[in-house]
């Protein structure tokens, strides 16, 4: 296997040849493990990562090789890495992000590679291949990150920025713990504006931190859900409620906590129905689908005859009798 590779990684493989070969044999004994896929993955993906770490910290060469080799065997066996991976986002992050953060990876290779893998695995279930936006966001500030805590906090903010709307509050908290240049790089604002922008986004989930806050209008900002038979959440057209936890959307047999903001909309399954709250009157919608809010009015004929319409101070959630999609109306920038 190591004959395909040269440089520091090849030397580390040679030194641990017996252990690494034993790990491959054990994987083959447990399942139809593809050793050739592992060899290609090690050559094309892992070698550049390990060599990048060795360039900044030669003492970290062997522990990085051990961690990434072991994880590679595990993840290829699970079809999460390698040529047979079910999705490309984890391999994409290993090939692009990990070699860009050797200064952090060297500190704890398994923790950093594991956090990266877990983040993408979780985001894939919500975002599919759009989870690569997380890797793009992390790459943009990679050179600024020098410790594990900053990497993990930046990862949380970037996950929210990529579309994980239910991370919004912890992500905003994490943004305030980060050095301002890192937080600004993720949010898309100036470093001097981070505290102001974070405070404004706590109050307004639809604020674009990089946009014009003055030119805004009512719009169907997002749609969420869809028919379960086509990969969506709902088996029948849903209805929405405002609860102590936030917006809850039910079909005939399941319920979900729905979170939506400027960057995305997510649905989390709920075992029990939370207590309902008194519906806010910040938005109104009539039978023709005309929505009013804060002196603004907009017509949405597709929302006529709604089966449910609930709101908080910033967001109106509407369901209709013939759609499995939930419409989310808010004041957004052009």
mmCIF file of C-alpha atoms in Angstrom:
data_model
loop_
_atom_site.group_PDB
_atom_site.id
_atom_site.type_symbol
_atom_site.label_atom_id
_atom_site.label_comp_id
_atom_site.label_asym_id
_atom_site.label_seq_id
_atom_site.Cartn_x
_atom_site.Cartn_y
_atom_site.Cartn_z
ATOM 1 C CA UNK A 1 0.000 0.000 0.000
ATOM 2 C CA UNK A 2 2.717 2.459 0.971
ATOM 3 C CA UNK A 3 4.456 1.879 -2.385
ATOM 4 C CA UNK A 4 1.815 4.136 -3.894
ATOM 5 C CA UNK A 5 2.807 7.007 -1.592
ATOM 6 C CA UNK A 6 5.983 8.948 -0.867
ATOM 7 C CA UNK A 7 6.993 11.646 1.605
ATOM 8 C CA UNK A 8 6.418 11.786 5.372
ATOM 9 C CA UNK A 9 3.193 9.778 5.229
ATOM 10 C CA UNK A 10 4.965 6.909 3.466
ATOM 11 C CA UNK A 11 7.588 6.820 6.213
ATOM 12 C CA UNK A 12 4.915 6.695 8.906
ATOM 13 C CA UNK A 13 3.094 3.892 7.089
ATOM 14 C CA UNK A 14 6.311 1.919 6.827
ATOM 15 C CA UNK A 15 7.002 2.315 10.524
ATOM 16 C CA UNK A 16 3.543 1.052 11.451
ATOM 17 C CA UNK A 17 3.241 -1.477 8.609
ATOM 18 C CA UNK A 18 2.299 -4.476 10.802
ATOM 19 C CA UNK A 19 -0.380 -2.619 12.745
ATOM 20 C CA UNK A 20 -1.902 -1.069 9.652
ATOM 21 C CA UNK A 21 -1.961 -4.314 7.710
ATOM 22 C CA UNK A 22 -3.559 -6.027 10.699
ATOM 23 C CA UNK A 23 -6.277 -3.354 10.773
ATOM 24 C CA UNK A 24 -7.035 -3.940 7.091
ATOM 25 C CA UNK A 25 -7.127 -7.731 7.541
ATOM 26 C CA UNK A 26 -9.521 -7.328 10.479
ATOM 27 C CA UNK A 27 -11.799 -5.108 8.382
ATOM 28 C CA UNK A 28 -11.768 -7.638 5.548
ATOM 29 C CA UNK A 29 -12.623 -10.447 7.943
ATOM 30 C CA UNK A 30 -15.604 -8.510 9.307
ATOM 31 C CA UNK A 31 -17.077 -7.412 5.974
ATOM 32 C CA UNK A 32 -16.465 -7.099 2.257
ATOM 33 C CA UNK A 33 -13.897 -4.372 2.857
ATOM 34 C CA UNK A 34 -12.343 -2.841 -0.280
ATOM 35 C CA UNK A 35 -8.594 -2.589 0.363
ATOM 36 C CA UNK A 36 -8.027 -1.009 -3.048
ATOM 37 C CA UNK A 37 -10.491 1.750 -2.201
ATOM 38 C CA UNK A 38 -8.559 2.342 1.014
ATOM 39 C CA UNK A 39 -5.275 2.510 -0.894
ATOM 40 C CA UNK A 40 -6.650 5.130 -3.286
ATOM 41 C CA UNK A 41 -8.144 7.119 -0.418
ATOM 42 C CA UNK A 42 -4.861 7.085 1.493
ATOM 43 C CA UNK A 43 -2.897 8.182 -1.563
ATOM 44 C CA UNK A 44 -5.267 10.880 -2.797
ATOM 45 C CA UNK A 45 -6.826 12.231 0.404
ATOM 46 C CA UNK A 46 -4.896 11.271 3.530
ATOM 47 C CA UNK A 47 -1.318 11.676 2.271
ATOM 48 C CA UNK A 48 -1.655 15.419 1.560
ATOM 49 C CA UNK A 49 -3.254 15.946 4.971
ATOM 50 C CA UNK A 50 -0.556 14.084 6.886
ATOM 51 C CA UNK A 51 2.223 15.738 4.887
ATOM 52 C CA UNK A 52 0.731 19.172 5.652
ATOM 53 C CA UNK A 53 0.742 18.366 9.369
ATOM 54 C CA UNK A 54 4.330 17.069 9.209
ATOM 55 C CA UNK A 55 5.406 20.315 7.554
ATOM 56 C CA UNK A 56 4.244 22.388 10.548
ATOM 57 C CA UNK A 57 4.901 19.855 13.322
ATOM 58 C CA UNK A 58 7.085 16.825 12.487
ATOM 59 C CA UNK A 59 6.442 15.419 15.966
ATOM 60 C CA UNK A 60 2.747 15.027 15.088
ATOM 61 C CA UNK A 61 3.417 12.806 12.046
ATOM 62 C CA UNK A 62 2.859 9.407 13.634
ATOM 63 C CA UNK A 63 -0.179 10.285 15.770
ATOM 64 C CA UNK A 64 -1.810 11.959 12.774
ATOM 65 C CA UNK A 65 -1.129 8.911 10.601
ATOM 66 C CA UNK A 66 -2.518 6.588 13.269
ATOM 67 C CA UNK A 67 -5.681 8.642 13.728
ATOM 68 C CA UNK A 68 -6.469 9.178 10.054
ATOM 69 C CA UNK A 69 -5.601 5.617 9.012
ATOM 70 C CA UNK A 70 -7.827 4.117 11.717
ATOM 71 C CA UNK A 71 -10.676 6.502 10.932
ATOM 72 C CA UNK A 72 -10.325 5.846 7.201
ATOM 73 C CA UNK A 73 -10.734 2.104 7.679
ATOM 74 C CA UNK A 74 -13.791 2.651 9.887
ATOM 75 C CA UNK A 75 -15.442 5.185 7.589
ATOM 76 C CA UNK A 76 -14.773 3.317 4.348
ATOM 77 C CA UNK A 77 -16.324 0.223 5.924
ATOM 78 C CA UNK A 78 -19.402 2.374 6.678
ATOM 79 C CA UNK A 79 -19.462 3.811 3.114
ATOM 80 C CA UNK A 80 -18.877 7.318 4.494
ATOM 81 C CA UNK A 81 -15.477 7.764 2.838
ATOM 82 C CA UNK A 82 -13.739 6.439 -0.248
ATOM 83 C CA UNK A 83 -14.894 5.822 -3.831
ATOM 84 C CA UNK A 84 -18.010 3.991 -2.640
ATOM 85 C CA UNK A 85 -19.176 6.699 -0.232
ATOM 86 C CA UNK A 86 -22.917 7.325 -0.193
ATOM 87 C CA UNK A 87 -22.333 11.092 -0.365
ATOM 88 C CA UNK A 88 -19.360 13.198 -1.305
ATOM 89 C CA UNK A 89 -19.455 15.863 1.415
ATOM 90 C CA UNK A 90 -17.294 14.097 4.019
ATOM 91 C CA UNK A 91 -14.595 13.170 1.510
ATOM 92 C CA UNK A 92 -14.737 16.705 0.140
ATOM 93 C CA UNK A 93 -14.041 18.122 3.615
ATOM 94 C CA UNK A 94 -11.206 15.668 4.234
ATOM 95 C CA UNK A 95 -9.571 16.596 0.930
ATOM 96 C CA UNK A 96 -10.074 20.379 1.126
ATOM 97 C CA UNK A 97 -10.433 21.435 4.761
ATOM 98 C CA UNK A 98 -8.159 19.105 6.733
ATOM 99 C CA UNK A 99 -4.957 19.979 4.806
ATOM 100 C CA UNK A 100 -5.857 23.664 5.239
ATOM 101 C CA UNK A 101 -5.829 23.449 9.066
ATOM 102 C CA UNK A 102 -2.643 21.491 9.912
ATOM 103 C CA UNK A 103 -1.915 23.940 12.742
ATOM 104 C CA UNK A 104 -5.073 22.712 14.500
ATOM 105 C CA UNK A 105 -5.210 19.128 13.271
ATOM 106 C CA UNK A 106 -1.783 18.398 14.771
ATOM 107 C CA UNK A 107 -3.127 19.152 18.267
ATOM 108 C CA UNK A 108 -5.650 16.295 18.273
ATOM 109 C CA UNK A 109 -6.020 14.643 14.843
ATOM 110 C CA UNK A 110 -8.821 12.277 15.769
ATOM 111 C CA UNK A 111 -10.883 14.957 17.483
ATOM 112 C CA UNK A 112 -10.603 17.460 14.626
ATOM 113 C CA UNK A 113 -11.139 14.881 11.863
ATOM 114 C CA UNK A 114 -13.948 13.341 13.916
ATOM 115 C CA UNK A 115 -15.661 16.682 14.488
ATOM 116 C CA UNK A 116 -15.406 17.429 10.767
ATOM 117 C CA UNK A 117 -16.831 14.024 9.858
ATOM 118 C CA UNK A 118 -19.656 14.217 12.395
ATOM 119 C CA UNK A 119 -20.574 17.735 11.315
ATOM 120 C CA UNK A 120 -20.900 16.735 7.677
ATOM 121 C CA UNK A 121 -22.735 13.510 8.502
ATOM 122 C CA UNK A 122 -25.315 15.451 10.522
ATOM 123 C CA UNK A 123 -25.670 18.234 7.971
ATOM 124 C CA UNK A 124 -26.090 15.762 5.107
ATOM 125 C CA UNK A 125 -29.291 14.490 6.735
ATOM 126 C CA UNK A 126 -30.740 18.011 6.615
ATOM 127 C CA UNK A 127 -29.021 19.640 3.640
ATOM 128 C CA UNK A 128 -27.827 16.833 1.357
ATOM 129 C CA UNK A 129 -24.957 17.895 -0.878
ATOM 130 C CA UNK A 130 -25.580 21.526 0.083
ATOM 131 C CA UNK A 131 -23.615 20.696 3.232
ATOM 132 C CA UNK A 132 -20.469 21.479 1.217
ATOM 133 C CA UNK A 133 -21.289 25.121 2.035
ATOM 134 C CA UNK A 134 -19.999 24.345 5.540
ATOM 135 C CA UNK A 135 -16.622 23.321 4.136
ATOM 136 C CA UNK A 136 -16.494 26.456 1.982
ATOM 137 C CA UNK A 137 -17.224 28.612 5.030
ATOM 138 C CA UNK A 138 -14.567 26.915 7.143
ATOM 139 C CA UNK A 139 -11.999 27.190 4.356
ATOM 140 C CA UNK A 140 -12.541 30.928 4.155
ATOM 141 C CA UNK A 141 -11.300 31.405 7.726
ATOM 142 C CA UNK A 142 -9.017 28.346 8.054
ATOM 143 C CA UNK A 143 -5.791 30.331 8.267
ATOM 144 C CA UNK A 144 -7.158 32.334 11.226
ATOM 145 C CA UNK A 145 -7.885 29.280 13.415
ATOM 146 C CA UNK A 146 -5.113 28.187 15.770
ATOM 147 C CA UNK A 147 -6.770 26.174 18.544
ATOM 148 C CA UNK A 148 -9.364 23.452 18.954
ATOM 149 C CA UNK A 149 -11.961 25.595 20.719
ATOM 150 C CA UNK A 150 -11.910 28.127 17.884
ATOM 151 C CA UNK A 151 -12.238 25.353 15.294
ATOM 152 C CA UNK A 152 -15.268 23.868 17.047
ATOM 153 C CA UNK A 153 -16.933 27.253 17.606
ATOM 154 C CA UNK A 154 -16.308 28.265 13.993
ATOM 155 C CA UNK A 155 -17.772 24.929 12.929
ATOM 156 C CA UNK A 156 -20.977 25.629 14.837
ATOM 157 C CA UNK A 157 -21.367 29.113 13.326
ATOM 158 C CA UNK A 158 -20.572 27.800 9.848
ATOM 159 C CA UNK A 159 -23.130 24.997 10.216
ATOM 160 C CA UNK A 160 -25.822 27.529 11.042
ATOM 161 C CA UNK A 161 -24.664 29.736 8.172
ATOM 162 C CA UNK A 162 -24.888 26.719 5.824
ATOM 163 C CA UNK A 163 -28.566 26.148 6.645
ATOM 164 C CA UNK A 164 -28.878 24.494 10.079
ATOM 165 C CA UNK A 165 -31.447 26.983 11.346
ATOM 166 C CA UNK A 166 -31.976 25.221 14.687
ATOM 167 C CA UNK A 167 -28.351 26.058 15.582
ATOM 168 C CA UNK A 168 -29.041 29.807 15.464
ATOM 169 C CA UNK A 169 -28.931 30.697 19.168
ATOM 170 C CA UNK A 170 -25.886 28.547 20.109
ATOM 171 C CA UNK A 171 -24.186 29.717 16.905
ATOM 172 C CA UNK A 172 -24.692 33.365 17.798
ATOM 173 C CA UNK A 173 -23.287 32.629 21.255
ATOM 174 C CA UNK A 174 -20.303 30.896 19.631
ATOM 175 C CA UNK A 175 -19.756 33.850 17.283
ATOM 176 C CA UNK A 176 -19.268 36.124 20.275
ATOM 177 C CA UNK A 177 -16.614 33.787 21.706
ATOM 178 C CA UNK A 178 -14.608 33.764 18.484
ATOM 179 C CA UNK A 179 -11.954 36.309 17.547
ATOM 180 C CA UNK A 180 -13.763 39.021 15.595
ATOM 181 C CA UNK A 181 -11.962 38.357 12.266
ATOM 182 C CA UNK A 182 -13.093 34.706 12.310
ATOM 183 C CA UNK A 183 -16.698 35.535 13.210
ATOM 184 C CA UNK A 184 -16.764 38.301 10.589
ATOM 185 C CA UNK A 185 -15.415 35.955 7.931
ATOM 186 C CA UNK A 186 -18.253 33.513 8.543
ATOM 187 C CA UNK A 187 -21.058 36.046 8.964
ATOM 188 C CA UNK A 188 -19.979 38.229 6.055
ATOM 189 C CA UNK A 189 -19.671 41.505 7.956
ATOM 190 C CA UNK A 190 -16.831 43.733 9.108
ATOM 191 C CA UNK A 191 -14.881 42.627 12.188
ATOM 192 C CA UNK A 192 -15.755 45.889 13.932
ATOM 193 C CA UNK A 193 -19.452 45.151 13.369
ATOM 194 C CA UNK A 194 -19.624 41.612 14.779
ATOM 195 C CA UNK A 195 -21.107 42.505 18.183
ATOM 196 C CA UNK A 196 -23.726 44.806 16.630
ATOM 197 C CA UNK A 197 -24.657 42.289 13.924
ATOM 198 C CA UNK A 198 -24.953 39.395 16.370
ATOM 199 C CA UNK A 199 -27.193 41.469 18.640
ATOM 200 C CA UNK A 200 -29.384 42.456 15.676
ATOM 201 C CA UNK A 201 -29.630 38.840 14.465
ATOM 202 C CA UNK A 202 -30.763 37.710 17.910
ATOM 203 C CA UNK A 203 -33.724 40.080 17.535
ATOM 204 C CA UNK A 204 -34.389 39.477 13.849
ATOM 205 C CA UNK A 205 -33.822 35.981 12.432
ATOM 206 C CA UNK A 206 -34.309 37.278 8.863
ATOM 207 C CA UNK A 207 -31.593 39.916 8.923
ATOM 208 C CA UNK A 208 -28.870 39.495 6.306
ATOM 209 C CA UNK A 209 -25.603 40.432 8.061
ATOM 210 C CA UNK A 210 -24.016 41.374 4.748
ATOM 211 C CA UNK A 211 -27.071 43.018 3.188
ATOM 212 C CA UNK A 212 -29.018 46.262 3.212
ATOM 213 C CA UNK A 213 -31.265 46.328 6.265
ATOM 214 C CA UNK A 214 -33.343 49.228 4.899
ATOM 215 C CA UNK A 215 -34.668 47.812 1.601
ATOM 216 C CA UNK A 216 -36.894 45.014 2.892
ATOM 217 C CA UNK A 217 -40.308 43.635 1.963
ATOM 218 C CA UNK A 218 -42.763 40.853 2.772
ATOM 219 C CA UNK A 219 -42.019 37.602 0.949
ATOM 220 C CA UNK A 220 -42.378 33.851 1.167
ATOM 221 C CA UNK A 221 -38.863 33.582 2.539
ATOM 222 C CA UNK A 222 -38.705 29.792 2.687
ATOM 223 C CA UNK A 223 -40.688 26.612 2.225
ATOM 224 C CA UNK A 224 -40.167 23.509 4.315
ATOM 225 C CA UNK A 225 -41.418 19.941 4.389
ATOM 226 C CA UNK A 226 -42.705 18.261 1.260
ATOM 227 C CA UNK A 227 -44.321 14.893 0.561
ATOM 228 C CA UNK A 228 -42.706 12.015 2.428
ATOM 229 C CA UNK A 229 -42.955 9.761 -0.623
ATOM 230 C CA UNK A 230 -40.606 12.136 -2.453
ATOM 231 C CA UNK A 231 -38.144 12.551 0.426
ATOM 232 C CA UNK A 232 -40.045 15.214 2.378
ATOM 233 C CA UNK A 233 -41.441 15.081 5.898
ATOM 234 C CA UNK A 234 -45.211 14.863 5.581
ATOM 235 C CA UNK A 235 -47.552 12.056 4.552
ATOM 236 C CA UNK A 236 -50.564 14.399 4.480
ATOM 237 C CA UNK A 237 -50.789 18.215 4.153
ATOM 238 C CA UNK A 238 -49.632 19.543 7.523
ATOM 239 C CA UNK A 239 -50.921 22.129 9.962
ATOM 240 C CA UNK A 240 -48.876 24.492 12.137
ATOM 241 C CA UNK A 241 -49.114 25.565 15.765
ATOM 242 C CA UNK A 242 -47.196 28.030 17.924
ATOM 243 C CA UNK A 243 -45.939 26.270 21.062
ATOM 244 C CA UNK A 244 -43.693 26.865 24.032
ATOM 245 C CA UNK A 245 -40.826 25.427 21.953
ATOM 246 C CA UNK A 246 -41.605 27.405 18.812
ATOM 247 C CA UNK A 247 -43.395 26.425 15.604
ATOM 248 C CA UNK A 248 -44.608 22.822 15.556
ATOM 249 C CA UNK A 249 -45.940 21.268 12.346
ATOM 250 C CA UNK A 250 -48.091 18.108 12.375
ATOM 251 C CA UNK A 251 -49.325 15.753 9.698
ATOM 252 C CA UNK A 252 -51.693 12.877 10.482
ATOM 253 C CA UNK A 253 -49.194 10.815 12.476
ATOM 254 C CA UNK A 254 -46.038 12.817 13.283
ATOM 255 C CA UNK A 255 -44.950 16.206 14.552
ATOM 256 C CA UNK A 256 -41.865 18.324 13.972
ATOM 257 C CA UNK A 257 -40.299 21.371 15.562
ATOM 258 C CA UNK A 258 -39.696 23.791 12.686
ATOM 259 C CA UNK A 259 -37.029 26.473 12.860
ATOM 260 C CA UNK A 260 -36.517 28.957 10.051
ATOM 261 C CA UNK A 261 -34.330 31.993 9.503
ATOM 262 C CA UNK A 262 -32.266 33.878 6.945
ATOM 263 C CA UNK A 263 -30.022 30.868 6.288
ATOM 264 C CA UNK A 264 -32.338 27.869 6.285
ATOM 265 C CA UNK A 265 -35.309 25.925 7.601
ATOM 266 C CA UNK A 266 -35.102 22.651 9.518
ATOM 267 C CA UNK A 267 -37.560 20.120 10.913
ATOM 268 C CA UNK A 268 -36.739 18.107 14.033
ATOM 269 C CA UNK A 269 -39.020 15.202 15.045
ATOM 270 C CA UNK A 270 -40.870 15.590 18.347
ATOM 271 C CA UNK A 271 -42.179 12.725 20.476
ATOM 272 C CA UNK A 272 -44.843 14.796 22.238
ATOM 273 C CA UNK A 273 -46.875 17.898 21.480
ATOM 274 C CA UNK A 274 -45.573 20.878 23.516
ATOM 275 C CA UNK A 275 -48.040 23.254 25.205
ATOM 276 C CA UNK A 276 -49.562 25.711 22.734
ATOM 277 C CA UNK A 277 -48.944 29.431 23.084
ATOM 278 C CA UNK A 278 -51.253 32.356 22.384
ATOM 279 C CA UNK A 279 -50.743 33.253 18.737
ATOM 280 C CA UNK A 280 -48.994 36.564 18.145
ATOM 281 C CA UNK A 281 -50.907 39.169 16.128
ATOM 282 C CA UNK A 282 -47.861 40.690 14.405
ATOM 283 C CA UNK A 283 -49.016 39.223 11.062
ATOM 284 C CA UNK A 284 -52.470 38.813 9.580
ATOM 285 C CA UNK A 285 -53.564 36.819 6.528
ATOM 286 C CA UNK A 286 -56.992 36.883 4.902
ATOM 287 C CA UNK A 287 -58.824 34.228 2.917
ATOM 288 C CA UNK A 288 -57.287 35.423 -0.355
ATOM 289 C CA UNK A 289 -53.725 35.084 0.944
ATOM 290 C CA UNK A 290 -53.075 38.782 1.563
ATOM 291 C CA UNK A 291 -50.559 39.235 4.388
ATOM 292 C CA UNK A 292 -50.127 42.390 6.469
ATOM 293 C CA UNK A 293 -47.319 43.184 8.894
ATOM 294 C CA UNK A 294 -45.860 46.398 10.339
ATOM 295 C CA UNK A 295 -47.566 48.618 7.787
ATOM 296 C CA UNK A 296 -46.627 46.400 4.829
ATOM 297 C CA UNK A 297 -49.068 44.366 2.737
ATOM 298 C CA UNK A 298 -48.400 41.714 0.100
ATOM 299 C CA UNK A 299 -50.644 39.337 -1.834
ATOM 300 C CA UNK A 300 -49.788 35.636 -2.001
ATOM 301 C CA UNK A 301 -52.627 33.937 -3.952
ATOM 302 C CA UNK A 302 -50.963 30.550 -3.432
ATOM 303 C CA UNK A 303 -51.717 30.905 0.288
ATOM 304 C CA UNK A 304 -55.462 31.496 -0.189
ATOM 305 C CA UNK A 305 -57.733 29.316 1.919
ATOM 306 C CA UNK A 306 -55.001 28.487 4.423
ATOM 307 C CA UNK A 307 -55.653 25.638 6.856
ATOM 308 C CA UNK A 308 -53.435 27.169 9.536
ATOM 309 C CA UNK A 309 -51.561 30.445 9.965
ATOM 310 C CA UNK A 310 -49.547 31.187 13.104
ATOM 311 C CA UNK A 311 -46.847 33.720 13.802
ATOM 312 C CA UNK A 312 -44.397 35.141 16.260
ATOM 313 C CA UNK A 313 -43.096 38.693 16.059
ATOM 314 C CA UNK A 314 -40.855 37.996 13.026
ATOM 315 C CA UNK A 315 -42.276 35.006 11.146
ATOM 316 C CA UNK A 316 -45.615 33.834 9.752
ATOM 317 C CA UNK A 317 -46.084 30.102 9.098
ATOM 318 C CA UNK A 318 -48.875 29.108 6.701
ATOM 319 C CA UNK A 319 -50.216 25.744 5.547
ATOM 320 C CA UNK A 320 -52.704 25.117 2.737
ATOM 321 C CA UNK A 321 -55.062 22.191 2.050
ATOM 322 C CA UNK A 322 -53.413 20.879 -1.123
ATOM 323 C CA UNK A 323 -49.711 21.261 -0.340
ATOM 324 C CA UNK A 324 -47.238 19.256 1.723
ATOM 325 C CA UNK A 325 -44.996 22.326 1.904
ATOM 326 C CA UNK A 326 -45.117 24.842 4.728
ATOM 327 C CA UNK A 327 -44.833 28.470 3.595
ATOM 328 C CA UNK A 328 -42.742 30.788 5.780
ATOM 329 C CA UNK A 329 -43.458 34.493 5.323
ATOM 330 C CA UNK A 330 -41.119 37.160 6.671
ATOM 331 C CA UNK A 331 -39.690 40.605 5.989
ATOM 332 C CA UNK A 332 -36.535 40.057 3.963
ATOM 333 C CA UNK A 333 -34.050 42.084 1.937
ATOM 334 C CA UNK A 334 -34.404 42.222 -1.824
#
